[in-house]
Coordinates of C-alpha atoms and ligand atoms in Angstrom, one line a residue:
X1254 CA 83.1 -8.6 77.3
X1255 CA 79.7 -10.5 78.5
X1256 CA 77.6 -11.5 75.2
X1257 CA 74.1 -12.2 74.7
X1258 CA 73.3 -15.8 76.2
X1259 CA 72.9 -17.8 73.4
X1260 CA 70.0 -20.3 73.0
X1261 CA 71.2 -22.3 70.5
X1262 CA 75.0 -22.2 72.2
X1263 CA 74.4 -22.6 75.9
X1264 CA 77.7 -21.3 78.0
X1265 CA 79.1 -23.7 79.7
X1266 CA 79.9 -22.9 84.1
X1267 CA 83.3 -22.4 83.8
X1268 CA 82.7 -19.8 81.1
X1269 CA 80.3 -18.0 83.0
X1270 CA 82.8 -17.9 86.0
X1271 CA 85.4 -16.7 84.0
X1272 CA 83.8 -14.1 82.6
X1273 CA 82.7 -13.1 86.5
X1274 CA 86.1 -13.1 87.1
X1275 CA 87.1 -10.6 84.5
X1276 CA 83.7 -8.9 85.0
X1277 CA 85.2 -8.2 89.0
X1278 CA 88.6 -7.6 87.5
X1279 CA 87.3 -5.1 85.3
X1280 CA 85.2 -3.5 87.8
X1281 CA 88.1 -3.1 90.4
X1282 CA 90.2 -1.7 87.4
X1283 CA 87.6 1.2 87.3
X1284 CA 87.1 1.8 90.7
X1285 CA 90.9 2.6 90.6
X1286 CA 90.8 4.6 87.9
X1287 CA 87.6 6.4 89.7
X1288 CA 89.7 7.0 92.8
X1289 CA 92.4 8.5 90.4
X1290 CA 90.1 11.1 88.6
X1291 CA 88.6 12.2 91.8
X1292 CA 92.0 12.6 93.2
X1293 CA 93.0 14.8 90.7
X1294 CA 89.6 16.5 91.0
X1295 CA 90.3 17.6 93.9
X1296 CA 94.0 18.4 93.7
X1297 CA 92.8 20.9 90.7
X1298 CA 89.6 22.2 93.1
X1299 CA 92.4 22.8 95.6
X1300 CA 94.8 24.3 93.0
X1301 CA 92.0 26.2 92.0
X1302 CA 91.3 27.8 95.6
X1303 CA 94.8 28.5 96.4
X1304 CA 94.9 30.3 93.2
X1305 CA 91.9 32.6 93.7
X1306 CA 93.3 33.3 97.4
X1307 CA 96.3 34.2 95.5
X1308 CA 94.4 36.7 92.9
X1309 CA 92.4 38.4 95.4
X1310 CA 95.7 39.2 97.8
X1311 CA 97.3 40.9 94.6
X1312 CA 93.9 42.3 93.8
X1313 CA 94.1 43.9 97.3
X1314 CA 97.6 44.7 97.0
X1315 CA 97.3 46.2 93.7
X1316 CA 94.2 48.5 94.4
X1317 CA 96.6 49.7 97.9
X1318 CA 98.8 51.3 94.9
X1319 CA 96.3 52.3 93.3
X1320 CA 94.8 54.2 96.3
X1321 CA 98.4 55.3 97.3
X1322 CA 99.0 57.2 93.6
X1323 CA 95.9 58.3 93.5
X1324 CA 96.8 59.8 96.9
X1325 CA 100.1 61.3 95.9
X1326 CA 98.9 62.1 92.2
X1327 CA 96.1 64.4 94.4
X1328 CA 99.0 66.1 96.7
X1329 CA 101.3 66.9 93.7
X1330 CA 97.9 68.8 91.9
X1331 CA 97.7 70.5 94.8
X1332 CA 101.4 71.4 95.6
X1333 CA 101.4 72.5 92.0
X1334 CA 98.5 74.6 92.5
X1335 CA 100.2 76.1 95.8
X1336 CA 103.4 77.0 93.9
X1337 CA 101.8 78.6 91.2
X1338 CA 99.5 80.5 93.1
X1339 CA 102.5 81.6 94.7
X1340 CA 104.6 82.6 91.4
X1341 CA 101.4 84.1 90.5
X1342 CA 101.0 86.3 93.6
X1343 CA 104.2 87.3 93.2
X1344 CA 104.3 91.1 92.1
X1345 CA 107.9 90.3 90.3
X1346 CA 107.3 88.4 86.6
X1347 CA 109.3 84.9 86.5
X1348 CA 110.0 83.8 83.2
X1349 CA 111.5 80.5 82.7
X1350 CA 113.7 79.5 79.9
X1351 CA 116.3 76.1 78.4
X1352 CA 119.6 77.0 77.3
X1353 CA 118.5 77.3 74.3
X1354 CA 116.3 80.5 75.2
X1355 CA 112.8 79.3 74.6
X1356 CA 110.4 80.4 77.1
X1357 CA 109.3 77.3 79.4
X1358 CA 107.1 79.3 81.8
X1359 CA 106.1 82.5 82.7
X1360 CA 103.8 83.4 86.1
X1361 CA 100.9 86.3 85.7
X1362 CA 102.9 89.5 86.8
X1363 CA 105.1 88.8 83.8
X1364 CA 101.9 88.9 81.8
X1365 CA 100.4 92.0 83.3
X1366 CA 104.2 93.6 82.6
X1367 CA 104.9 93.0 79.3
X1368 CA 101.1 92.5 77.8
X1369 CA 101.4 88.9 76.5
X1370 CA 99.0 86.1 77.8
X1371 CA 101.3 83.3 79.0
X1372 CA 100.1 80.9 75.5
X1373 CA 101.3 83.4 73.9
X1374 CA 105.2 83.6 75.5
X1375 CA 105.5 79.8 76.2
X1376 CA 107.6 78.1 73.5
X1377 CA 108.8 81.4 71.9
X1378 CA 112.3 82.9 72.2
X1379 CA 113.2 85.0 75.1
X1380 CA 114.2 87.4 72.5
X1381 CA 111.2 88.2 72.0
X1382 CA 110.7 90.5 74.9
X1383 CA 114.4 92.3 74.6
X1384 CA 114.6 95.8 72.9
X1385 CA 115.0 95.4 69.0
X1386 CA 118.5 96.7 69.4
X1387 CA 119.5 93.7 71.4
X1388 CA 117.2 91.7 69.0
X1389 CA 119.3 92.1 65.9
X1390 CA 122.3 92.0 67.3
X1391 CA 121.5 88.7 69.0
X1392 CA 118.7 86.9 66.7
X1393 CA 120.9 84.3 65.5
X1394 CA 123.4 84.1 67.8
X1395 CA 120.9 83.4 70.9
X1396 CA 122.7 80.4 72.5
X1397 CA 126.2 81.8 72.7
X1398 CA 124.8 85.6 74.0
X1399 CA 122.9 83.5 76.7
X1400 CA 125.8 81.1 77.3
X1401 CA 128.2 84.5 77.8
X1402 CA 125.6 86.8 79.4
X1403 CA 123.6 84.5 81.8
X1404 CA 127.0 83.4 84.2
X1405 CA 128.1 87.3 84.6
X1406 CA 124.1 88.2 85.5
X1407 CA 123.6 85.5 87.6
X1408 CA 123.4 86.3 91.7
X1409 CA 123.4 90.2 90.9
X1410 CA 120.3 92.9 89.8
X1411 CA 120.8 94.0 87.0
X1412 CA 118.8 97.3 85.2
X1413 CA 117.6 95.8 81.9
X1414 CA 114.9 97.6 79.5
X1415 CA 111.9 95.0 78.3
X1416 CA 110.0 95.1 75.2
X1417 CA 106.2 95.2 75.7
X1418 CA 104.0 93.9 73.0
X1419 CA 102.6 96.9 72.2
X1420 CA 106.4 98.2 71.4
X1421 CA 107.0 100.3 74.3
X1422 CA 110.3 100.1 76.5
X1423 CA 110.1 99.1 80.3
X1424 CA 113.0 99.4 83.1
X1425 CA 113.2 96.2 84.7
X1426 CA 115.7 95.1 87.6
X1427 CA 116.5 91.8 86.5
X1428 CA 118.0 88.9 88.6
X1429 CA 118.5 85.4 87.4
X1430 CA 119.2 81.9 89.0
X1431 CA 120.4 78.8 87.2
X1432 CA 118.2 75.4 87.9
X1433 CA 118.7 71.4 86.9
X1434 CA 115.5 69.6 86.3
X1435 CA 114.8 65.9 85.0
X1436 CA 118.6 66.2 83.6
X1437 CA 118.2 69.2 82.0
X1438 CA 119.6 73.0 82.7
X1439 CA 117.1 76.0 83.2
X1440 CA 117.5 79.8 84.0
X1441 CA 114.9 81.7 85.9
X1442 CA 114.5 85.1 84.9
X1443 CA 113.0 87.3 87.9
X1444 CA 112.0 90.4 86.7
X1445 CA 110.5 93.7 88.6
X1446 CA 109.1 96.5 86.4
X1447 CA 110.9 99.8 87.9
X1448 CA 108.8 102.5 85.8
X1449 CA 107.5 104.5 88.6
X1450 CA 111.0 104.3 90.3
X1451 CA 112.8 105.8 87.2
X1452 CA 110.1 108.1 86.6
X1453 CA 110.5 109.6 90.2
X1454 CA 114.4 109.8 90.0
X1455 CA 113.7 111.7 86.7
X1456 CA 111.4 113.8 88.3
X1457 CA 113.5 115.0 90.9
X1458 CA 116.3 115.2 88.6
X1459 CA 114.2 117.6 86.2
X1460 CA 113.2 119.4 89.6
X1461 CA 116.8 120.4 90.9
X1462 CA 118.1 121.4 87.5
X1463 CA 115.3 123.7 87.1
X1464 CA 116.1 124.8 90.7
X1465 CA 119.4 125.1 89.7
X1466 CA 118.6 127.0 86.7
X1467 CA 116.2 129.5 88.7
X1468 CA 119.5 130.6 91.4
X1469 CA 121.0 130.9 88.0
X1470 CA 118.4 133.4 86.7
X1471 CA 118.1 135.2 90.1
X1472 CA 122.1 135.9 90.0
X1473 CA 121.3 137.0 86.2
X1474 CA 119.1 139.2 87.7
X1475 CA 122.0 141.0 90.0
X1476 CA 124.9 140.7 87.5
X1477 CA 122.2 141.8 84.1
X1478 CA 123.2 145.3 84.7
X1479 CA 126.8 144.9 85.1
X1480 CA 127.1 142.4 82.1
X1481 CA 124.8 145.0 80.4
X1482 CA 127.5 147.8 81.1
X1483 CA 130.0 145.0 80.2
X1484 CA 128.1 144.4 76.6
X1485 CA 127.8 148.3 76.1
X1486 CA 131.3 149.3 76.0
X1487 CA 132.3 147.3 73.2
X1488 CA 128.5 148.1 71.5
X1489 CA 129.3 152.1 71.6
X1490 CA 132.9 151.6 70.3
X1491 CA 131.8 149.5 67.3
X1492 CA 129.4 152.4 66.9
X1493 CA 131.9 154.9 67.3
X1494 CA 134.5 153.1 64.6
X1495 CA 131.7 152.8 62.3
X1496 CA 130.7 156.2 62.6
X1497 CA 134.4 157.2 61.8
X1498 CA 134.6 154.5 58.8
X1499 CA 131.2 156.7 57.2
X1500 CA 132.6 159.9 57.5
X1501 CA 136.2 159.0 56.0
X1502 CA 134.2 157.7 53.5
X1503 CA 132.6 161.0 52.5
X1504 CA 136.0 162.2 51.9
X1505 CA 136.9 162.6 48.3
X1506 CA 140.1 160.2 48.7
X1507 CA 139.1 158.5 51.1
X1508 CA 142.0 156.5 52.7
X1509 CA 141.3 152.9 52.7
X1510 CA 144.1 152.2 55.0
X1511 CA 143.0 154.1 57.6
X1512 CA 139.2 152.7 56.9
X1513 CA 141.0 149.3 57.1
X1514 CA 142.7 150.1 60.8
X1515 CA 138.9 151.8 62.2
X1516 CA 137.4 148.2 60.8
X1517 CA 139.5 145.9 62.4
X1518 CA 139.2 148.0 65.8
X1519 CA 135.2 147.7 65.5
X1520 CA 135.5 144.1 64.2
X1521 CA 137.8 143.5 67.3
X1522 CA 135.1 145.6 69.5
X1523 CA 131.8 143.3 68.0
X1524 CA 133.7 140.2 68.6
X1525 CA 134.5 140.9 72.7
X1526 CA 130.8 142.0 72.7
X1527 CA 130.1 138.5 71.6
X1528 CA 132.7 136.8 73.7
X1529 CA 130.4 138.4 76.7
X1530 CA 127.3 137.2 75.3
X1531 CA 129.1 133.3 74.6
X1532 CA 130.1 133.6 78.2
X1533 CA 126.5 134.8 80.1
X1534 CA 125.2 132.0 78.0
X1535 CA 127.7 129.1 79.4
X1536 CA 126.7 130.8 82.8
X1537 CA 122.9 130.3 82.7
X1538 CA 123.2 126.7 81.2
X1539 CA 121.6 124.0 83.2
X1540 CA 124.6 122.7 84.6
X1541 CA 125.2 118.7 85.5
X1542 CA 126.7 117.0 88.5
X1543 CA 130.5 116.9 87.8
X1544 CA 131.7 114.0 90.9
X1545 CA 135.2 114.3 92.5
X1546 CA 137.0 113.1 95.5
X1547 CA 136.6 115.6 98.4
X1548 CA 137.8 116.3 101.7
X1549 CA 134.5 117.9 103.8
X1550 CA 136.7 119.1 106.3
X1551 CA 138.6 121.1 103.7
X1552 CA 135.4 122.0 102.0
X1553 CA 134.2 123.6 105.3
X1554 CA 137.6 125.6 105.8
X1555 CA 136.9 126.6 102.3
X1556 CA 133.4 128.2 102.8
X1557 CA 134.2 129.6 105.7
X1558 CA 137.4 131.6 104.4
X1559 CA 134.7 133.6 102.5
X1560 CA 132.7 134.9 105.2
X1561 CA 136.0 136.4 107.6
X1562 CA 134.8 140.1 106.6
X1563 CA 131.6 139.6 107.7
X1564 CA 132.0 137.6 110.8
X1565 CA 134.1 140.5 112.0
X1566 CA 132.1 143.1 110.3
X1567 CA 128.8 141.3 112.5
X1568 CA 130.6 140.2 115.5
X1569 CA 130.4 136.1 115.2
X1570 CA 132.5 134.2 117.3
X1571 CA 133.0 131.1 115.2
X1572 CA 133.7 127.1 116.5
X1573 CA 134.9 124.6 114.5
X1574 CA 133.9 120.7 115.9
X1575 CA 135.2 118.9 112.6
X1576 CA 135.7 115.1 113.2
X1577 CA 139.4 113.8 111.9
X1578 CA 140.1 111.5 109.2
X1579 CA 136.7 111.5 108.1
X1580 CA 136.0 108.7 104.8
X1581 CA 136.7 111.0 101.0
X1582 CA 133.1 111.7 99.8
X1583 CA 133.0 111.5 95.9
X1584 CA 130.7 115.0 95.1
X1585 CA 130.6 117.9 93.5
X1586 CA 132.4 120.0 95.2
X1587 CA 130.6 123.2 94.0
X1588 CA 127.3 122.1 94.7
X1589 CA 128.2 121.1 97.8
X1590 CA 129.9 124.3 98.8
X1591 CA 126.8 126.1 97.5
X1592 CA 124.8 124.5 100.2
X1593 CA 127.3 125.3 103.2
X1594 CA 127.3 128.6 101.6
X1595 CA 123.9 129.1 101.9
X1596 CA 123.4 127.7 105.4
X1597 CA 126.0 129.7 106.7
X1598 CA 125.1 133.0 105.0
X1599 CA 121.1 132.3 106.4
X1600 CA 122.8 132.3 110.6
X1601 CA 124.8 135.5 109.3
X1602 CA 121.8 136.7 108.5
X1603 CA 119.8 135.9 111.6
X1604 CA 122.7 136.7 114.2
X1605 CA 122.9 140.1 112.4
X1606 CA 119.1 140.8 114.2
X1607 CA 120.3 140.1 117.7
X1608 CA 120.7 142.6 120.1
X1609 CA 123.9 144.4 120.1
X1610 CA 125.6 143.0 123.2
X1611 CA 124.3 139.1 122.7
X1612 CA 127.2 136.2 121.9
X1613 CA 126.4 135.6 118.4
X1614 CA 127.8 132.4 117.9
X1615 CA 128.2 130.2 114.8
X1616 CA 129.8 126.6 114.6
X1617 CA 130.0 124.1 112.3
X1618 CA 130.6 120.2 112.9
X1619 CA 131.4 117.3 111.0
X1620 CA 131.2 113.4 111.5
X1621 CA 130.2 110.2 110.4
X1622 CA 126.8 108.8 111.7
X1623 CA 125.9 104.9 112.0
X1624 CA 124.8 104.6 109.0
X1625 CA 128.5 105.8 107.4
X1626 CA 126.8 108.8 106.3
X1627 CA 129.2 112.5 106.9
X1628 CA 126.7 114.6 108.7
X1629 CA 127.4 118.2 108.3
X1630 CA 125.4 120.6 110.8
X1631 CA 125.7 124.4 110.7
X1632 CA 124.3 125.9 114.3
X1633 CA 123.5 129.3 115.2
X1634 CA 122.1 130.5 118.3
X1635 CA 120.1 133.4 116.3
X1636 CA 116.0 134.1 116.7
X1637 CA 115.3 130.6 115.9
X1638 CA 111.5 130.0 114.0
X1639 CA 108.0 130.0 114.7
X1640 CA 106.4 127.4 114.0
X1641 CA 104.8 128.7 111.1
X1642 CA 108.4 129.5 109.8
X1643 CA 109.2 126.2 110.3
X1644 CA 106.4 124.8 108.2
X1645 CA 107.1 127.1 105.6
X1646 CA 110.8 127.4 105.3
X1647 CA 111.8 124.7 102.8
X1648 CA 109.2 125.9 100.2
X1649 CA 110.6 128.1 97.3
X1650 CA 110.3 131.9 97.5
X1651 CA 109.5 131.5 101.3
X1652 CA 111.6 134.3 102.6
X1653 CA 111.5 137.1 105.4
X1654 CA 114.1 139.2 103.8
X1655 CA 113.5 142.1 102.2
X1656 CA 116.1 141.1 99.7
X1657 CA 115.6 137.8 100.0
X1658 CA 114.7 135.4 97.3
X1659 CA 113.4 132.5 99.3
X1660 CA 115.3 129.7 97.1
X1661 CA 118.5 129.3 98.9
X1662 CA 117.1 126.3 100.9
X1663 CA 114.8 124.8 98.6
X1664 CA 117.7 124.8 96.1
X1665 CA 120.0 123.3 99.2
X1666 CA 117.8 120.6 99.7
X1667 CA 117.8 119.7 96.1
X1668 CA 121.3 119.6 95.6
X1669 CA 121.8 117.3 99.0
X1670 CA 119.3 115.2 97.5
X1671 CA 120.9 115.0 94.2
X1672 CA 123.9 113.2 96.4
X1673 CA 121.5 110.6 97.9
X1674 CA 121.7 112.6 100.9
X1675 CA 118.9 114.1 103.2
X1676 CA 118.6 117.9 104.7
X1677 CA 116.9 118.9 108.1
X1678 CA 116.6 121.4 110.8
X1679 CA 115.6 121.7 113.9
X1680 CA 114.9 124.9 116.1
X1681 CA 114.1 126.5 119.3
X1682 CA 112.6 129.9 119.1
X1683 CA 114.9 132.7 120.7
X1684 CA 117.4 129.4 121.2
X1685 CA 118.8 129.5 118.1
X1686 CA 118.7 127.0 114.9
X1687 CA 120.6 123.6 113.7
X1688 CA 120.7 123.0 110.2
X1689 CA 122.2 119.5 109.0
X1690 CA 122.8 117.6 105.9
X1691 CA 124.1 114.1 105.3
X1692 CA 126.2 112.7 102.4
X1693 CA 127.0 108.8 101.7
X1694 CA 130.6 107.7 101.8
X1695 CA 129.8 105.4 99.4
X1696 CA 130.9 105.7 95.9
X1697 CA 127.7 106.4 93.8
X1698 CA 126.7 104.3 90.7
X1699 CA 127.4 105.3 87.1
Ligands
LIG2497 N1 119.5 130.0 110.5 C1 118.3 130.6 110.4 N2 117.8 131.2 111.5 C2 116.6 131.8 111.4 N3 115.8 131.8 110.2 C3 116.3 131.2 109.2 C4 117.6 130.5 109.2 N4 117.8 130.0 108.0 C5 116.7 130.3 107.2 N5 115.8 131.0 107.9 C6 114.5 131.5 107.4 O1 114.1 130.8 106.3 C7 113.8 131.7 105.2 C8 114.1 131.0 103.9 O2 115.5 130.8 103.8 P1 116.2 130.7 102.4 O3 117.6 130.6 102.5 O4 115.5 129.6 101.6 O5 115.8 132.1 101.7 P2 116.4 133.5 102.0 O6 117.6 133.4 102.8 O7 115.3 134.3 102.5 O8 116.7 134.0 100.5 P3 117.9 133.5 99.5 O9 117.2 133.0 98.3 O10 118.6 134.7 99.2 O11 118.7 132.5 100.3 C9 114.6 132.9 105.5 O12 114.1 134.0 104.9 C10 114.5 133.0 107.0 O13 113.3 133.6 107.4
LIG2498 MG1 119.2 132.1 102.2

């Protein structure tokens, strides 16, 4: 450290160069330590570059991600929005559910069928939208109901009823698939509202039993004055015995044992008058379809045994071109019958018109068409139809007999029908006419 020249002490040389020396010394000493913070400066300028070069790589890096989920973030929105403008085209409802039966998600046909806004399903139970018979039953017992019923539904339509909100019933075909998603289990419920099917099959159902139950009335007609005659025999002995009864009753004595034996007679009389009534009744009772196994080839041997008097009586020559070993059909064999019946008795009728010296000629075939269907066909070479015939022929009460009533093919066709089957003609006029129904081999439903 240099002091303040003194005047009154006056430094000596050698002090003064000594203290130049350490002066120099000290100077050198901060020159090093100058070169040492400037080092470091710029080691930590350096450091400091590297270290922004560094920030702005991950910067770039980490906006690239950013970009990139954006990206997919964007294509899942609009995958989602695909798929569920797709569920929601779809005219079938898909209701979602967990094992536990809570409704995960439902697509808009499901809201159009059972009258629920999707809030309003999603996170209820599925029970909710089952038939309150199934409700009660199943309420608490939810889990194990789905757990039993969901394997046996699953890969098959089933018919189900639904419960709208408004309470009504609708007939659903139902199939259902199992899904795993995040870990979990789900069941998809798909679901097609079959209203204006059932309503059809019950149509035509009501249609051929009232058919049915009009051939029934026509025959009433016929038989009503032989079951009348049948009614009036035991109706005029009752009157008779009771007649009897009144006059031994004027008697003075009269004799109760012989009242007794005129009683039971009329009793016996006004019970077989009921036994006929019991029994017309039973006859004009809308009857249903009773199934069995049948042979057609047998059933055509059948129908045609009932016609030898008039084939000879009208001169048929009659072919049978019945295919062997045919599959059993499972119908009923009455209704069937009744259709070959009528068929055959309609190219009776037309050969009858022929001239007198013409072939008449009837044959019936049976086989099995690609579809495995029997086809029966009853031919005729008769007058064939006009056109207009043609057009007209299947419509009830059509008929160019004078006793004709015009249902026996209407009623045909309804009974075919009734078997899943089809009827058709086809005809040449003065060729003759083809009449043909089919019947499926397989075993019907139920
Ligand atoms: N094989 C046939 N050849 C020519 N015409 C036919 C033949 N089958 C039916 N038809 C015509 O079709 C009409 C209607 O036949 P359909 O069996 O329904 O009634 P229908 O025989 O007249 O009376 P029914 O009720 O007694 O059977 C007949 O009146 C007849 O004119
Ligand atoms: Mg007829």
């Amino acid at each position: 450290m240099l002091n303040q020249p003194d005047n009154t002490n006056p430094i000596s040389i050698t002090e003064l160069q000594n203290r130049l020396i350490e002066f120099q010394a000290r100077q050198v000493e901060l020159e090093q330590q100058n070169q040492v913070l400037s080092e470091q400066v710029a080691q930590l300028v350096n450091d400091n570059r590297t270290k922004t070069e560094h920030l702005s790589k991950s910067d770039n890096a980490l906006s690239k991600t950013v970009d990139q989920l954006n990206y997919s973030r964007h294509q899942l929105l609009e995958r989602e929005a695909k798929l569920n403008s797709i569920l929601n085209a779809s005219i079938e409802g898909i209701i979602v559910i967990d094992t536990k039966g809570t409704i995960v998600s439902v697509n808009a046909a499901v809201e159009s069928i059972f009258g629920y806004s999707a809030e309003e399903l999603i996170g209820q139970r599925v029970i909710q939208l089952m038939p309150i018979t199934i409700r009660k039953k199943q309420d608490y017992y939810l889990e194990k109901y789905l757990r039993i019923f969901i394997p046996k539904a699953i890969g098959q339509i089933r018919e189900v009823e639904g419960l709208r909100k408004d309470g009504s019933l609708v007939p659903l075909d139902m199939s259902i698939a199992e899904f795993p998603l995040d870990g979990m289990q789900y069941f998809s419920g798909i679901v097609r509202d079959v209203s204006t099917r059932k309503h059809q099959e019950l149509q035509e159902k009501e249609h051929l039993e009232k058919l049915a139950h009009v051939t029934r009335l026509g025959l009433m007609g016929e038989m009503a004055s032989g079951i009348a005659h049948e009614v009036n025999q035991p109706l005029s002995a009752v009157v008779n015995y009771t007649q009897v009864c009144l006059r031994f009753l004027q008697n003075e004595k009269p004799d109760l044992e012989k009242i007794g034996d005129v009683m039971l007679k009329a009793n016996q009389q006004a019970l077989k008058a009921g036994q006929i009534i019991h029994s017309m009744r039973e006859f004009v009772k809308q009857r249903k379809i009773q199934r069995s196994t049948v042979d057609i080839n047998d059933l055509v041997y059948d129908a045609i045994s009932l016609f030898e008097s008039d084939f000879k009586q009208h001169l048929v020559a009659m072919r049978f071109e019945l295919t062997k070993s045919l599959p059993i059909v499972f119908i009923d064999r009455v209704q069937i019958e009744q259709v070959l019946l009528n068929l055959i008795r309609n190219s009776i009728d037309a050969l009858k018109d022929l001239p007198q010296f013409t072939q008449r000629q009837l044959s019936i075939e049976t086989s099995l068409n690609e579809l495995n269907y029997i086809v029966v066909r009853v031919k005729d070479n008769g007058p064939g139809l006009t056109p207009l015939q043609q057009e007209k022929i299947l419509t009830p009460f059509f008929t160019t007999k004078s006793s004709g009533m015009g249902m026996g093919l209407s009623i045909s066709r309804s009974l075919v029908e009734a078997h899943h089957g089809t009827l058709h003609f086809n005809s040449k006029e003065d060729k003759g006419t083809t009449f043909y129904f089919t019947i499926p081999t397989e075993k019907p439903n139920g």
